[in-house]
XYZ file of C-alpha atoms in Angstrom:
244
model
C 24.178 8.005 5.692
C 24.708 7.972 8.729
C 25.340 4.344 10.158
C 23.030 2.697 11.986
C 23.308 0.657 14.896
C 20.361 0.675 16.990
C 17.625 -0.647 15.010
C 15.771 -3.605 15.339
C 12.556 -5.785 13.074
C 11.418 -8.916 13.334
C 9.375 -8.528 9.086
C 7.680 -11.551 9.379
C 5.939 -12.575 6.288
C 2.778 -13.873 7.435
C 0.763 -13.720 10.963
C -1.053 -17.269 10.159
C 0.403 -20.541 8.654
C -1.265 -23.280 6.987
C -2.735 -25.292 10.250
C -1.820 -23.286 13.157
C -3.386 -20.025 15.249
C -2.017 -16.445 14.781
C 1.648 -15.718 15.307
C 1.662 -19.020 16.293
C 4.831 -20.430 13.552
C 6.976 -17.398 15.704
C 5.965 -16.259 18.858
C 9.624 -18.163 19.939
C 10.556 -15.354 17.415
C 8.080 -13.055 18.523
C 9.252 -13.714 22.983
C 13.190 -13.403 21.845
C 12.721 -10.382 19.941
C 10.833 -8.507 22.521
C 12.130 -9.981 24.906
C 12.074 -8.926 29.292
C 12.731 -5.669 28.994
C 9.178 -4.431 26.791
C 5.842 -5.363 29.216
C 3.904 -2.991 26.564
C 3.516 -3.507 22.870
C 2.287 -0.320 20.678
C -0.076 -2.273 17.929
C -0.903 -0.769 14.641
C -3.983 -2.420 13.421
C -4.976 0.641 10.459
C -4.228 -2.187 7.723
C -7.988 -3.392 8.791
C -10.990 -1.899 8.851
C -12.386 -3.399 12.138
C -9.109 -1.759 14.875
C -11.204 -3.278 17.242
C -11.129 -7.178 16.707
C -8.335 -6.820 14.863
C -6.785 -5.484 18.648
C -8.783 -8.270 20.403
C -6.559 -10.730 18.579
C -3.606 -9.344 18.724
C -3.629 -8.743 22.722
C -5.182 -12.046 23.063
C -2.245 -13.273 21.663
C 0.143 -11.223 22.931
C -1.453 -11.914 26.532
C 0.163 -15.314 26.371
C 3.713 -14.391 25.839
C 3.933 -11.858 28.891
C 2.901 -8.715 26.895
C 0.240 -5.960 27.490
C -0.701 -4.740 23.854
C -1.956 -0.968 24.025
C -3.511 0.414 20.245
C -2.622 3.276 18.665
C -6.610 3.850 17.310
C -7.746 3.799 20.667
C -5.388 6.910 22.130
C -6.086 9.732 21.678
C -2.826 11.567 19.694
C -0.919 8.869 18.545
C 2.272 10.634 18.108
C 2.445 10.874 21.799
C 1.857 7.359 22.034
C 4.852 6.337 19.825
C 6.400 8.743 21.464
C 6.069 6.783 24.654
C 6.124 3.033 22.884
C 8.676 0.756 24.412
C 7.687 -1.684 21.154
C 5.630 -1.166 18.106
C 4.109 -4.336 16.284
C 2.079 -3.256 12.441
C 0.119 -5.530 11.541
C -1.476 -7.571 8.213
C -4.525 -6.198 5.888
C -4.093 -3.970 3.215
C -1.153 -2.212 2.734
C -2.434 1.421 0.977
C -4.647 1.232 3.429
C -2.205 1.010 6.256
C 0.424 3.763 4.782
C -2.730 6.218 3.660
C -3.652 5.686 7.387
C -0.001 6.676 9.070
C 0.678 9.927 6.890
C -3.093 10.925 7.614
C -1.293 10.548 11.607
C 1.327 11.866 11.193
C 3.057 8.472 12.103
C 6.079 7.458 8.977
C 8.838 10.027 10.391
C 8.087 9.554 14.310
C 7.273 5.978 14.218
C 10.553 5.693 11.989
C 13.033 8.120 14.338
C 11.905 6.379 17.549
C 12.681 2.758 15.808
C 16.768 4.047 13.974
C 17.323 7.007 16.804
C 16.299 5.757 19.992
C 16.628 1.908 18.921
C 13.169 0.904 20.065
C 12.077 -3.217 18.538
C 9.579 -2.832 15.135
C 7.637 -5.685 14.570
C 5.409 -6.060 11.114
C 4.076 -8.772 9.785
C 2.456 -8.249 6.089
C 1.868 -5.077 5.621
C 3.513 -4.801 8.356
C 7.126 -5.526 6.687
C 6.248 -3.974 3.278
C 5.627 -0.482 5.215
C 8.860 -0.670 7.166
C 10.891 -0.958 3.602
C 11.934 2.011 1.564
C 8.348 1.082 -0.214
C 5.098 -0.316 -0.767
C 5.422 -0.383 -4.606
C 5.981 -4.445 -4.192
C 3.221 -5.172 -2.485
C 0.813 -7.726 -3.343
C -2.093 -5.737 -2.408
C -5.179 -3.341 -3.778
C -5.171 0.116 -3.917
C -8.101 -0.073 -2.512
C -7.194 3.638 -1.081
C -4.917 6.334 -2.535
C -1.809 7.072 0.455
C 0.226 10.370 -0.149
C 3.475 8.534 -1.627
C 4.064 4.981 -1.316
C 7.904 6.082 0.420
C 7.472 3.913 3.223
C 9.036 4.413 6.743
C 12.837 3.172 5.334
C 13.987 1.184 8.428
C 15.884 -1.087 5.555
C 17.404 0.538 2.268
C 15.427 -2.745 0.228
C 11.682 -3.738 -0.710
C 10.370 -6.904 0.343
C 7.863 -8.958 -1.233
C 5.730 -10.641 1.370
C 3.342 -14.035 0.473
C 5.996 -14.825 -1.941
C 4.810 -17.202 -3.579
C 6.216 -20.051 -6.310
C 4.802 -20.409 -10.015
C 2.869 -23.715 -10.466
C 4.212 -25.757 -13.294
C 0.725 -27.071 -12.819
C -1.346 -24.899 -13.318
C -3.227 -23.713 -16.357
C -3.572 -20.138 -15.001
C -1.764 -17.634 -17.921
C -1.641 -14.150 -15.516
C 1.728 -13.100 -14.247
C 3.965 -15.440 -11.625
C 4.867 -12.891 -8.447
C 8.255 -13.712 -10.448
C 7.068 -11.905 -14.024
C 6.172 -9.367 -11.698
C 9.051 -8.507 -9.411
C 10.761 -8.115 -12.413
C 8.239 -5.610 -13.812
C 9.284 -3.438 -11.085
C 13.126 -3.962 -11.748
C 12.452 -2.658 -15.470
C 12.149 0.838 -13.765
C 15.161 2.814 -13.152
C 16.405 3.391 -9.418
C 14.599 0.346 -7.995
C 15.944 -0.947 -5.201
C 16.120 -4.986 -4.737
C 13.472 -7.546 -3.077
C 13.084 -9.861 -0.932
C 10.428 -12.266 -2.006
C 9.379 -14.093 1.918
C 7.937 -17.078 1.857
C 5.148 -18.145 4.020
C 6.687 -19.378 7.389
C 9.513 -17.148 6.626
C 10.817 -13.933 9.098
C 13.917 -11.756 8.727
C 15.954 -10.575 11.700
C 17.641 -6.821 11.974
C 20.050 -5.769 15.047
C 22.133 -2.626 13.887
C 23.443 -4.548 10.072
C 23.028 -7.923 10.832
C 20.149 -9.602 8.945
C 19.471 -13.073 9.364
C 17.147 -15.312 7.509
C 14.219 -17.222 10.347
C 12.081 -19.522 10.035
C 10.639 -22.795 8.168
C 10.630 -21.602 4.130
C 13.379 -20.080 2.190
C 13.718 -17.330 0.471
C 14.256 -15.058 -2.674
C 16.277 -12.246 -3.695
C 16.130 -10.328 -6.743
C 18.184 -7.680 -7.665
C 18.034 -5.378 -10.979
C 19.573 -6.635 -13.412
C 20.849 -9.817 -12.394
C 19.417 -13.272 -11.650
C 17.065 -14.275 -8.550
C 19.666 -15.461 -5.792
C 17.304 -18.345 -2.835
C 18.641 -18.062 0.452
C 18.201 -21.007 3.280
C 16.580 -20.572 6.605
C 19.570 -19.113 9.425
C 21.037 -17.200 6.627
C 23.200 -14.037 6.613
C 21.424 -11.296 4.422
C 22.938 -8.354 6.252
C 24.668 -7.279 2.990
C 21.075 -6.145 2.000
C 21.633 -3.949 4.633
C 25.253 -2.051 3.422
C 25.382 -2.811 -0.079
C 24.762 0.219 -2.430
C 21.286 -1.456 -3.714
């Protein structure tokens, strides 16, 4: 596998944290990430049905941070829009709907190329974080539509579970916990490790360096191994280089 040095990713667990507005909890990291050189960000609203309203939400927020937003659904040629983009932000919603629309519009390989070869910054939130990984097999969403494959953009060599939720010891709910579901995923052969990002956490990837940011710990699941917890600020670069 080629060594990827250009990749820059900001992978957010959730866009809204309890008590705050849209992207408020990570707005400083967003500004640090896109920096001063990026002026316009290409937004991908495919995960929600009302793309116009979703774009307005993103546009209004990013203007306050100093960035203009173009939405891929407003352009006659989505592939060309990705080819010209200075930076990409894929928002949350339903992961299956998002991935299907990315394939329908022939954007999966195009985005991969722009991020891994040209080095443009990629930000994902929730479903947008899911599609940046190897596959969407560890999403929490219902399969409301049928994408051609569960294979995703593959910007990192592992999977993520956004909105990772710990089991509540006081709950009378008898269904599977999130942990049990990820363990079931790992019962299948050749499954990559899964990083559980709790609400309020985000992963910054710069080349072959990965750092956990935000206010909450993350939980790492490896097939056949004990789970491990990582504090904010932890270096998770080994996830990018280890043979999974």
